[in-house]
PDB file of C-alpha atoms in Angstrom:
ATOM      1  CA  UNK O   1      15.394  70.785 156.244  1.00 62.00           C
ATOM      2  CA  UNK O   2      18.118  73.153 155.128  1.00 76.00           C
ATOM      3  CA  UNK O   3      19.589  72.797 151.668  1.00 77.00           C
ATOM      4  CA  UNK O   4      23.073  71.404 151.263  1.00 79.00           C
ATOM      5  CA  UNK O   5      25.433  70.284 148.513  1.00 82.00           C
ATOM      6  CA  UNK O   6      24.645  66.602 147.901  1.00 87.00           C
ATOM      7  CA  UNK O   7      27.417  66.135 145.335  1.00 89.00           C
ATOM      8  CA  UNK O   8      29.599  67.856 142.806  1.00 90.00           C
ATOM      9  CA  UNK O   9      31.093  66.230 139.707  1.00 89.00           C
ATOM     10  CA  UNK O  10      34.584  67.118 138.490  1.00 89.00           C
ATOM     11  CA  UNK O  11      36.737  65.730 135.705  1.00 89.00           C
ATOM     12  CA  UNK O  12      40.458  65.584 136.394  1.00 89.00           C
ATOM     13  CA  UNK O  13      43.592  64.330 134.663  1.00 88.00           C
ATOM     14  CA  UNK O  14      44.951  62.450 137.716  1.00 89.00           C
ATOM     15  CA  UNK O  15      42.085  61.118 139.845  1.00 92.00           C
ATOM     16  CA  UNK O  16      44.431  59.352 142.282  1.00 94.00           C
ATOM     17  CA  UNK O  17      45.994  62.677 143.311  1.00 93.00           C
ATOM     18  CA  UNK O  18      42.571  64.272 143.760  1.00 92.00           C
ATOM     19  CA  UNK O  19      41.387  61.322 145.844  1.00 95.00           C
ATOM     20  CA  UNK O  20      44.524  61.500 148.000  1.00 96.00           C
ATOM     21  CA  UNK O  21      43.967  65.223 148.570  1.00 94.00           C
ATOM     22  CA  UNK O  22      40.307  64.772 149.555  1.00 94.00           C
ATOM     23  CA  UNK O  23      40.967  61.856 151.904  1.00 96.00           C
ATOM     24  CA  UNK O  24      43.812  63.776 153.549  1.00 96.00           C
ATOM     25  CA  UNK O  25      41.756  66.965 153.931  1.00 93.00           C
ATOM     26  CA  UNK O  26      38.616  65.101 155.080  1.00 93.00           C
ATOM     27  CA  UNK O  27      39.807  61.902 156.816  1.00 95.00           C
ATOM     28  CA  UNK O  28      36.265  60.890 157.769  1.00 95.00           C
ATOM     29  CA  UNK O  29      35.415  60.522 154.066  1.00 95.00           C
ATOM     30  CA  UNK O  30      35.890  57.268 152.165  1.00 96.00           C
ATOM     31  CA  UNK O  31      35.784  55.979 148.608  1.00 97.00           C
ATOM     32  CA  UNK O  32      32.067  55.158 148.436  1.00 94.00           C
ATOM     33  CA  UNK O  33      32.089  53.717 144.937  1.00 92.00           C
ATOM     34  CA  UNK O  34      34.184  53.543 141.796  1.00 93.00           C
ATOM     35  CA  UNK O  35      34.386  51.755 138.481  1.00 94.00           C
ATOM     36  CA  UNK O  36      35.612  51.876 134.901  1.00 94.00           C
ATOM     37  CA  UNK O  37      32.948  53.025 132.475  1.00 92.00           C
ATOM     38  CA  UNK O  38      32.554  53.854 128.792  1.00 92.00           C
ATOM     39  CA  UNK O  39      32.005  57.589 128.228  1.00 87.00           C
ATOM     40  CA  UNK O  40      30.958  58.047 124.596  1.00 91.00           C
ATOM     41  CA  UNK O  41      33.570  55.572 123.380  1.00 92.00           C
ATOM     42  CA  UNK O  42      36.315  56.658 125.798  1.00 89.00           C
ATOM     43  CA  UNK O  43      37.281  54.713 128.927  1.00 92.00           C
ATOM     44  CA  UNK O  44      36.607  56.720 132.080  1.00 92.00           C
ATOM     45  CA  UNK O  45      37.293  55.851 135.706  1.00 94.00           C
ATOM     46  CA  UNK O  46      34.920  57.441 138.159  1.00 93.00           C
ATOM     47  CA  UNK O  47      34.812  57.510 141.935  1.00 95.00           C
ATOM     48  CA  UNK O  48      32.503  58.839 144.623  1.00 95.00           C
ATOM     49  CA  UNK O  49      34.507  60.199 147.554  1.00 96.00           C
ATOM     50  CA  UNK O  50      32.515  61.297 150.596  1.00 94.00           C
ATOM     51  CA  UNK O  51      30.246  60.227 153.413  1.00 93.00           C
ATOM     52  CA  UNK O  52      26.575  59.289 153.764  1.00 90.00           C
ATOM     53  CA  UNK O  53      25.453  62.906 153.252  1.00 88.00           C
ATOM     54  CA  UNK O  54      27.533  64.209 150.351  1.00 90.00           C
ATOM     55  CA  UNK O  55      30.337  63.325 147.988  1.00 92.00           C
ATOM     56  CA  UNK O  56      32.592  64.487 145.185  1.00 93.00           C
ATOM     57  CA  UNK O  57      32.197  62.533 141.940  1.00 92.00           C
ATOM     58  CA  UNK O  58      35.622  62.362 140.299  1.00 92.00           C
ATOM     59  CA  UNK O  59      35.962  61.352 136.649  1.00 91.00           C
ATOM     60  CA  UNK O  60      39.223  60.649 134.846  1.00 91.00           C
ATOM     61  CA  UNK O  61      40.018  61.932 131.370  1.00 86.00           C
ATOM     62  CA  UNK O  62      40.505  65.615 132.102  1.00 84.00           C
ATOM     63  CA  UNK O  63      42.771  67.341 129.610  1.00 84.00           C
ATOM     64  CA  UNK O  64      44.674  70.605 129.690  1.00 79.00           C
ATOM     65  CA  UNK O  65      45.522  72.929 132.517  1.00 78.00           C
ATOM     66  CA  UNK O  66      43.109  74.346 135.045  1.00 75.00           C
ATOM     67  CA  UNK O  67      42.692  78.102 134.465  1.00 75.00           C
ATOM     68  CA  UNK O  68      44.187  80.509 136.991  1.00 76.00           C
ATOM     69  CA  UNK O  69      41.482  80.897 139.644  1.00 71.00           C
ATOM     70  CA  UNK O  70      42.288  84.614 139.925  1.00 78.00           C
ATOM     71  CA  UNK O  71      41.218  85.194 136.316  1.00 78.00           C
ATOM     72  CA  UNK O  72      37.706  85.428 134.884  1.00 74.00           C
ATOM     73  CA  UNK O  73      37.552  81.951 133.305  1.00 70.00           C
ATOM     74  CA  UNK O  74      34.307  80.006 133.499  1.00 69.00           C
ATOM     75  CA  UNK O  75      34.238  77.007 135.805  1.00 70.00           C
ATOM     76  CA  UNK O  76      34.121  76.051 139.455  1.00 73.00           C
ATOM     77  CA  UNK O  77      36.165  78.326 141.710  1.00 67.00           C
ATOM     78  CA  UNK O  78      35.430  76.356 144.873  1.00 70.00           C
ATOM     79  CA  UNK O  79      32.756  74.456 146.755  1.00 76.00           C
ATOM     80  CA  UNK O  80      32.275  75.149 150.450  1.00 71.00           C
ATOM     81  CA  UNK O  81      31.989  72.196 152.809  1.00 64.00           C
ATOM     82  CA  UNK O  82      31.391  72.547 156.501  1.00 64.00           C
ATOM     83  CA  UNK O  83      31.865  69.669 158.896  1.00 60.00           C
TER      84      UNK O  83
END
């Protein structure tokens, strides 16, 4: 079996917008799961958006601006998905 990305976890400030983007870009994906949780004393909504093979775990509570992807900041630049 070839390796593949099973999931990636990202924290965002507006999960609803991220979910809308993913479901528009990948209409075969669905919201697999989601709930409100306690993350070290802070409320956090999390969702799994994807299919049976892979998903993006989205967590609320992100703060600040995403760095310019053209700069040398640490962090995820992109994740490739092939359907």
